[in-house]
Protein backbone atom coordinates (compact mmCIF):
# COMPACT_ATOMS: atom_id res chain seq x y z
CA UNK A 1 0.00 0.00 0.00
CA UNK A 2 2.82 2.40 0.87
CA UNK A 3 4.65 1.62 -2.36
CA UNK A 4 1.54 2.26 -4.47
CA UNK A 5 0.87 5.55 -2.67
CA UNK A 6 4.51 6.64 -3.15
CA UNK A 7 4.32 5.75 -6.84
CA UNK A 8 1.15 7.85 -7.05
CA UNK A 9 2.95 10.75 -5.37
CA UNK A 10 5.84 10.55 -7.85
CA UNK A 11 3.48 10.28 -10.81
CA UNK A 12 1.42 13.28 -9.63
CA UNK A 13 4.53 15.43 -9.21
CA UNK A 14 5.95 14.46 -12.60
CA UNK A 15 2.61 14.99 -14.34
CA UNK A 16 2.40 18.54 -12.94
CA UNK A 17 5.93 19.27 -14.15
CA UNK A 18 6.18 17.33 -17.38
CA UNK A 19 3.75 14.48 -17.96
CA UNK A 20 4.50 10.74 -18.23
CA UNK A 21 3.70 9.94 -14.60
CA UNK A 22 2.03 6.77 -15.87
CA UNK A 23 5.51 5.44 -16.59
CA UNK A 24 6.02 5.27 -12.80
CA UNK A 25 2.72 3.90 -11.55
CA UNK A 26 1.96 1.38 -14.30
CA UNK A 27 5.24 -0.59 -13.97
CA UNK A 28 4.90 -0.48 -10.17
CA UNK A 29 1.45 -2.10 -10.28
CA UNK A 30 2.57 -4.74 -12.78
CA UNK A 31 5.63 -5.52 -10.63
CA UNK A 32 3.32 -6.00 -7.63
CA UNK A 33 1.37 -8.63 -9.55
CA UNK A 34 -1.65 -6.74 -10.86
CA UNK A 35 -2.78 -7.69 -14.39
CA UNK A 36 -1.86 -5.12 -17.08
CA UNK A 37 -5.48 -4.21 -17.86
CA UNK A 38 -6.33 -3.72 -14.19
CA UNK A 39 -3.13 -1.68 -13.76
CA UNK A 40 -3.96 0.55 -16.72
CA UNK A 41 -7.51 1.28 -15.63
CA UNK A 42 -6.81 1.68 -11.91
CA UNK A 43 -3.90 3.99 -12.71
CA UNK A 44 -5.99 6.15 -15.05
CA UNK A 45 -8.71 6.61 -12.44
CA UNK A 46 -6.29 7.33 -9.61
CA UNK A 47 -4.19 9.92 -11.44
CA UNK A 48 -7.18 12.20 -12.06
CA UNK A 49 -6.72 13.55 -8.51
CA UNK A 50 -3.12 14.51 -9.28
CA UNK A 51 -4.22 16.24 -12.47
CA UNK A 52 -6.66 18.32 -10.45
CA UNK A 53 -4.09 19.44 -7.86
CA UNK A 54 -1.44 20.09 -10.52
CA UNK A 55 -3.84 22.23 -12.54
CA UNK A 56 -4.90 24.13 -9.42
CA UNK A 57 -1.25 24.74 -8.51
CA UNK A 58 -0.65 26.36 -11.92
CA UNK A 59 -3.90 28.36 -11.95
CA UNK A 60 -2.12 31.75 -11.88
CA UNK A 61 -0.30 30.94 -15.13
CA UNK A 62 -3.63 30.27 -16.86
CA UNK A 63 -4.51 33.95 -16.70
CA UNK A 64 -4.75 35.58 -20.11
CA UNK A 65 -4.97 32.26 -21.96
CA UNK A 66 -8.73 31.76 -21.95
CA UNK A 67 -9.35 33.27 -25.38
CA UNK A 68 -7.28 30.41 -26.79
CA UNK A 69 -8.24 27.72 -24.29
CA UNK A 70 -11.95 28.14 -25.08
CA UNK A 71 -11.09 26.55 -28.43
CA UNK A 72 -8.54 24.06 -27.17
CA UNK A 73 -10.66 22.62 -24.36
CA UNK A 74 -13.49 21.40 -26.63
CA UNK A 75 -10.84 19.97 -28.97
CA UNK A 76 -9.28 18.02 -26.10
CA UNK A 77 -12.68 16.80 -24.96
CA UNK A 78 -13.73 15.64 -28.43
CA UNK A 79 -10.35 13.99 -29.01
CA UNK A 80 -10.48 12.19 -25.68
CA UNK A 81 -13.96 10.83 -26.42
CA UNK A 82 -12.78 9.50 -29.78
CA UNK A 83 -9.64 8.05 -28.18
CA UNK A 84 -11.69 6.28 -25.52
CA UNK A 85 -13.95 4.89 -28.25
CA UNK A 86 -10.93 3.60 -30.18
CA UNK A 87 -9.64 2.00 -27.00
CA UNK A 88 -12.66 -0.29 -27.04
CA UNK A 89 -12.19 -1.25 -30.68
CA UNK A 90 -8.46 -1.26 -31.47
CA UNK A 91 -5.59 -3.22 -29.88
CA UNK A 92 -3.18 -1.21 -27.75
CA UNK A 93 -0.24 -2.08 -30.03
CA UNK A 94 -1.71 0.15 -32.77
CA UNK A 95 -0.93 3.28 -30.77
CA UNK A 96 1.97 1.72 -28.89
CA UNK A 97 3.89 1.39 -32.15
CA UNK A 98 3.79 5.12 -32.88
CA UNK A 99 4.35 6.41 -29.34
CA UNK A 100 8.19 6.42 -29.56
CA UNK A 101 8.06 8.37 -32.84
CA UNK A 102 5.64 10.92 -31.38
CA UNK A 103 7.74 11.25 -28.24
CA UNK A 104 10.94 11.92 -30.21
CA UNK A 105 9.11 14.55 -32.28
CA UNK A 106 7.70 16.23 -29.17
CA UNK A 107 11.09 16.32 -27.43
CA UNK A 108 12.62 17.86 -30.53
CA UNK A 109 9.96 20.57 -30.48
CA UNK A 110 10.56 21.21 -26.76
CA UNK A 111 14.28 21.76 -27.43
CA UNK A 112 13.75 23.84 -30.59
CA UNK A 113 10.76 25.73 -29.20
CA UNK A 114 12.64 28.97 -28.33
CA UNK A 115 14.23 29.13 -31.80
CA UNK A 116 10.90 28.49 -33.51
CA UNK A 117 9.28 31.19 -31.39
CA UNK A 118 12.09 33.66 -32.24
CA UNK A 119 11.66 32.93 -35.93
CA UNK A 120 7.88 33.40 -35.69
CA UNK A 121 8.37 36.65 -33.77
CA UNK A 122 10.65 38.04 -36.49
CA UNK A 123 8.17 37.03 -39.18
CA UNK A 124 5.35 38.77 -37.30
CA UNK A 125 7.34 41.97 -36.87
CA UNK A 126 8.31 41.98 -40.55
CA UNK A 127 4.64 41.61 -41.47
CA UNK A 128 3.65 44.45 -39.15
CA UNK A 129 1.82 42.24 -36.64
CA UNK A 130 2.26 42.14 -32.88
CA UNK A 131 4.55 39.20 -31.95
CA UNK A 132 1.88 37.97 -29.50
CA UNK A 133 -0.74 37.74 -32.24
CA UNK A 134 -1.76 34.20 -33.22
CA UNK A 135 -2.97 34.07 -36.82
CA UNK A 136 -6.20 32.22 -37.66
CA UNK A 137 -4.21 29.63 -39.61
CA UNK A 138 -1.93 28.97 -36.66
CA UNK A 139 -4.93 28.78 -34.33
CA UNK A 140 -6.53 26.20 -36.61
CA UNK A 141 -3.36 24.10 -36.56
CA UNK A 142 -3.20 24.47 -32.77
CA UNK A 143 -6.79 23.28 -32.32
CA UNK A 144 -6.27 20.33 -34.68
CA UNK A 145 -3.05 19.41 -32.86
CA UNK A 146 -4.85 19.62 -29.52
CA UNK A 147 -7.57 17.34 -30.86
CA UNK A 148 -4.98 14.84 -32.13
CA UNK A 149 -3.19 14.74 -28.77
CA UNK A 150 -6.59 14.35 -27.10
CA UNK A 151 -7.28 11.26 -29.25
CA UNK A 152 -3.88 9.88 -28.28
CA UNK A 153 -4.41 10.70 -24.61
CA UNK A 154 -7.87 9.15 -24.49
CA UNK A 155 -6.41 5.94 -25.87
CA UNK A 156 -2.87 5.79 -24.46
CA UNK A 157 -2.33 8.36 -21.70
CA UNK A 158 1.46 8.11 -21.25
CA UNK A 159 3.49 11.16 -22.36
CA UNK A 160 0.55 13.24 -23.61
CA UNK A 161 1.86 16.19 -21.57
CA UNK A 162 5.17 16.19 -23.43
CA UNK A 163 3.32 16.08 -26.75
CA UNK A 164 1.16 19.05 -25.74
CA UNK A 165 4.08 21.20 -24.58
CA UNK A 166 6.09 20.37 -27.71
CA UNK A 167 3.17 21.18 -30.01
CA UNK A 168 2.26 24.43 -28.25
CA UNK A 169 5.90 25.50 -28.06
CA UNK A 170 6.15 25.34 -31.83
CA UNK A 171 2.98 27.39 -32.38
CA UNK A 172 2.57 29.86 -29.52
CA UNK A 173 4.50 32.93 -28.34
CA UNK A 174 4.18 31.80 -24.72
CA UNK A 175 6.60 31.00 -21.92
CA UNK A 176 7.17 27.35 -21.10
CA UNK A 177 5.60 27.81 -17.66
CA UNK A 178 2.36 29.20 -19.13
CA UNK A 179 2.28 26.39 -21.69
CA UNK A 180 2.78 23.92 -18.85
CA UNK A 181 -0.24 25.38 -17.07
CA UNK A 182 -2.36 25.00 -20.21
CA UNK A 183 -1.01 21.47 -20.65
CA UNK A 184 -2.14 20.52 -17.15
CA UNK A 185 -5.66 21.75 -17.78
CA UNK A 186 -5.98 20.08 -21.20
CA UNK A 187 -4.54 16.81 -19.88
CA UNK A 188 -7.01 16.94 -16.97
CA UNK A 189 -9.92 16.99 -19.43
CA UNK A 190 -8.51 13.99 -21.28
CA UNK A 191 -7.78 12.08 -18.07
CA UNK A 192 -11.31 12.62 -16.76
CA UNK A 193 -12.81 11.28 -20.00
CA UNK A 194 -10.51 8.23 -19.92
CA UNK A 195 -11.31 7.52 -16.26
CA UNK A 196 -15.05 7.85 -16.81
CA UNK A 197 -14.86 5.54 -19.83
CA UNK A 198 -13.01 2.87 -17.86
CA UNK A 199 -15.40 3.21 -14.92
CA UNK A 200 -18.58 2.98 -17.00
CA UNK A 201 -17.51 0.28 -19.42
CA UNK A 202 -15.28 -1.93 -17.28
CA UNK A 203 -15.62 -0.80 -13.68
CA UNK A 204 -15.43 -4.40 -12.46
CA UNK A 205 -11.86 -4.63 -13.79
CA UNK A 206 -10.66 -1.65 -11.76
CA UNK A 207 -9.03 -2.23 -8.39
CA UNK A 208 -10.68 0.56 -6.46
CA UNK A 209 -8.37 0.29 -3.40
CA UNK A 210 -5.38 0.70 -5.76
CA UNK A 211 -7.06 3.63 -7.52
CA UNK A 212 -7.72 5.22 -4.14
CA UNK A 213 -4.10 4.88 -3.02
CA UNK A 214 -2.84 6.36 -6.27
CA UNK A 215 -5.38 9.17 -5.99
CA UNK A 216 -4.22 10.04 -2.45
CA UNK A 217 -0.56 10.00 -3.44
CA UNK A 218 -1.00 11.86 -6.71
CA UNK A 219 -3.18 14.54 -5.12
CA UNK A 220 -0.29 15.53 -2.87
CA UNK A 221 2.31 14.93 -5.58
CA UNK A 222 0.50 17.18 -8.06
CA UNK A 223 0.44 20.01 -5.53
CA UNK A 224 4.14 19.57 -4.68
CA UNK A 225 5.12 19.33 -8.35
CA UNK A 226 3.25 22.52 -9.20
CA UNK A 227 4.61 24.37 -6.17
CA UNK A 228 8.25 23.73 -7.01
CA UNK A 229 7.89 23.41 -10.78
CA UNK A 230 6.68 27.02 -11.02
CA UNK A 231 10.01 28.12 -9.53
CA UNK A 232 12.11 26.44 -12.21
CA UNK A 233 13.73 28.59 -14.87
CA UNK A 234 12.47 28.08 -18.46
CA UNK A 235 15.64 26.19 -19.35
CA UNK A 236 15.39 24.14 -16.16
CA UNK A 237 11.83 23.14 -16.95
CA UNK A 238 12.76 22.26 -20.53
CA UNK A 239 15.66 20.17 -19.24
CA UNK A 240 13.31 18.33 -16.87
CA UNK A 241 10.89 17.65 -19.73
CA UNK A 242 13.65 16.29 -21.96
CA UNK A 243 15.17 14.09 -19.23
CA UNK A 244 11.82 12.57 -18.25
CA UNK A 245 10.92 12.17 -21.92
CA UNK A 246 14.16 10.31 -22.69
CA UNK A 247 13.65 8.01 -19.71
CA UNK A 248 10.09 7.36 -20.86
CA UNK A 249 11.30 6.69 -24.41
CA UNK A 250 13.83 4.19 -23.13
CA UNK A 251 11.22 2.38 -21.06
CA UNK A 252 8.76 2.27 -23.92
CA UNK A 253 11.37 0.84 -26.28
CA UNK A 254 12.55 -1.64 -23.63
CA UNK A 255 9.01 -2.92 -23.16
CA UNK A 256 8.51 -3.15 -26.91
mmCIF file of N, CA and C in Angstrom, residues 20 23 92-107 152-153 155-160 162-163 245 248-253 256:
data_model
loop_
_atom_site.group_PDB
_atom_site.id
_atom_site.type_symbol
_atom_site.label_atom_id
_atom_site.label_comp_id
_atom_site.label_asym_id
_atom_site.label_seq_id
_atom_site.Cartn_x
_atom_site.Cartn_y
_atom_site.Cartn_z
ATOM 1 N N UNK A 20 3.875 12.080 -18.244
ATOM 2 C CA UNK A 20 4.500 10.744 -18.226
ATOM 3 C C UNK A 20 4.536 10.096 -16.858
ATOM 4 N N UNK A 23 4.337 6.299 -16.446
ATOM 5 C CA UNK A 23 5.514 5.437 -16.588
ATOM 6 C C UNK A 23 6.124 5.081 -15.232
ATOM 7 N N UNK A 92 -4.079 -2.236 -28.274
ATOM 8 C CA UNK A 92 -3.178 -1.210 -27.753
ATOM 9 C C UNK A 92 -1.919 -1.064 -28.592
ATOM 10 N N UNK A 93 -1.497 -2.148 -29.261
ATOM 11 C CA UNK A 93 -0.243 -2.085 -30.029
ATOM 12 C C UNK A 93 -0.330 -1.122 -31.206
ATOM 13 N N UNK A 94 -1.558 -0.791 -31.658
ATOM 14 C CA UNK A 94 -1.709 0.154 -32.767
ATOM 15 C C UNK A 94 -1.117 1.503 -32.396
ATOM 16 N N UNK A 95 -1.491 2.010 -31.217
ATOM 17 C CA UNK A 95 -0.933 3.277 -30.770
ATOM 18 C C UNK A 95 0.451 3.091 -30.166
ATOM 19 N N UNK A 96 0.674 1.962 -29.512
ATOM 20 C CA UNK A 96 1.972 1.719 -28.894
ATOM 21 C C UNK A 96 3.113 1.777 -29.882
ATOM 22 N N UNK A 97 2.844 1.401 -31.135
ATOM 23 C CA UNK A 97 3.894 1.387 -32.155
ATOM 24 C C UNK A 97 4.340 2.791 -32.541
ATOM 25 N N UNK A 98 3.431 3.769 -32.444
ATOM 26 C CA UNK A 98 3.793 5.119 -32.881
ATOM 27 C C UNK A 98 4.197 6.027 -31.718
ATOM 28 N N UNK A 99 4.022 5.572 -30.487
ATOM 29 C CA UNK A 99 4.354 6.414 -29.335
ATOM 30 C C UNK A 99 5.811 6.856 -29.337
ATOM 31 N N UNK A 100 6.788 5.955 -29.553
ATOM 32 C CA UNK A 100 8.190 6.418 -29.558
ATOM 33 C C UNK A 100 8.457 7.496 -30.599
ATOM 34 N N UNK A 101 7.868 7.367 -31.783
ATOM 35 C CA UNK A 101 8.065 8.369 -32.836
ATOM 36 C C UNK A 101 7.484 9.712 -32.405
ATOM 37 N N UNK A 102 6.272 9.691 -31.850
ATOM 38 C CA UNK A 102 5.640 10.922 -31.382
ATOM 39 C C UNK A 102 6.440 11.565 -30.253
ATOM 40 N N UNK A 103 6.984 10.738 -29.374
ATOM 41 C CA UNK A 103 7.742 11.251 -28.239
ATOM 42 C C UNK A 103 9.034 11.922 -28.700
ATOM 43 N N UNK A 104 9.722 11.319 -29.659
ATOM 44 C CA UNK A 104 10.942 11.917 -30.206
ATOM 45 C C UNK A 104 10.618 13.261 -30.863
ATOM 46 N N UNK A 105 9.521 13.302 -31.633
ATOM 47 C CA UNK A 105 9.109 14.547 -32.278
ATOM 48 C C UNK A 105 8.794 15.625 -31.246
ATOM 49 N N UNK A 106 8.063 15.250 -30.197
ATOM 50 C CA UNK A 106 7.697 16.227 -29.168
ATOM 51 C C UNK A 106 8.926 16.754 -28.434
ATOM 52 N N UNK A 107 9.873 15.880 -28.120
ATOM 53 C CA UNK A 107 11.086 16.318 -27.428
ATOM 54 C C UNK A 107 11.900 17.261 -28.312
ATOM 55 N N UNK A 152 -4.978 10.694 -28.811
ATOM 56 C CA UNK A 152 -3.884 9.881 -28.278
ATOM 57 C C UNK A 152 -4.023 9.684 -26.772
ATOM 58 N N UNK A 153 -4.309 10.774 -26.059
ATOM 59 C CA UNK A 153 -4.411 10.698 -24.609
ATOM 60 C C UNK A 153 -5.592 9.874 -24.138
ATOM 61 N N UNK A 155 -6.689 7.343 -25.558
ATOM 62 C CA UNK A 155 -6.407 5.940 -25.869
ATOM 63 C C UNK A 155 -5.205 5.413 -25.096
ATOM 64 N N UNK A 156 -4.143 6.234 -25.045
ATOM 65 C CA UNK A 156 -2.874 5.791 -24.464
ATOM 66 C C UNK A 156 -2.296 6.987 -23.727
ATOM 67 N N UNK A 157 -2.548 7.099 -22.422
ATOM 68 C CA UNK A 157 -2.328 8.357 -21.699
ATOM 69 C C UNK A 157 -0.873 8.758 -21.509
ATOM 70 N N UNK A 158 0.068 7.803 -21.569
ATOM 71 C CA UNK A 158 1.459 8.105 -21.249
ATOM 72 C C UNK A 158 2.041 9.148 -22.198
ATOM 73 N N UNK A 159 2.702 10.159 -21.632
ATOM 74 C CA UNK A 159 3.487 11.164 -22.365
ATOM 75 C C UNK A 159 2.647 12.186 -23.124
ATOM 76 N N UNK A 160 1.339 12.246 -22.888
ATOM 77 C CA UNK A 160 0.548 13.240 -23.608
ATOM 78 C C UNK A 160 0.955 14.658 -23.230
ATOM 79 N N UNK A 162 4.004 15.802 -22.646
ATOM 80 C CA UNK A 162 5.174 16.188 -23.432
ATOM 81 C C UNK A 162 4.753 16.540 -24.853
ATOM 82 N N UNK A 163 3.816 15.779 -25.411
ATOM 83 C CA UNK A 163 3.322 16.079 -26.754
ATOM 84 C C UNK A 163 2.644 17.447 -26.795
ATOM 85 N N UNK A 245 11.323 12.714 -20.629
ATOM 86 C CA UNK A 245 10.923 12.169 -21.918
ATOM 87 C C UNK A 245 11.870 11.100 -22.425
ATOM 88 N N UNK A 248 11.316 7.998 -20.395
ATOM 89 C CA UNK A 248 10.086 7.363 -20.860
ATOM 90 C C UNK A 248 10.274 6.665 -22.190
ATOM 91 N N UNK A 249 11.024 7.304 -23.104
ATOM 92 C CA UNK A 249 11.296 6.694 -24.414
ATOM 93 C C UNK A 249 12.068 5.389 -24.252
ATOM 94 N N UNK A 250 13.054 5.405 -23.372
ATOM 95 C CA UNK A 250 13.833 4.187 -23.130
ATOM 96 C C UNK A 250 12.943 3.052 -22.588
ATOM 97 N N UNK A 251 12.086 3.412 -21.654
ATOM 98 C CA UNK A 251 11.220 2.379 -21.056
ATOM 99 C C UNK A 251 10.221 1.843 -22.068
ATOM 100 N N UNK A 252 9.697 2.718 -22.905
ATOM 101 C CA UNK A 252 8.759 2.273 -23.919
ATOM 102 C C UNK A 252 9.424 1.338 -24.916
ATOM 103 N N UNK A 253 10.648 1.674 -25.330
ATOM 104 C CA UNK A 253 11.369 0.839 -26.280
ATOM 105 C C UNK A 253 11.797 -0.473 -25.631
ATOM 106 N N UNK A 256 8.815 -2.677 -25.571
ATOM 107 C CA UNK A 256 8.509 -3.153 -26.913
ATOM 108 C C UNK A 256 9.472 -4.264 -27.334
#
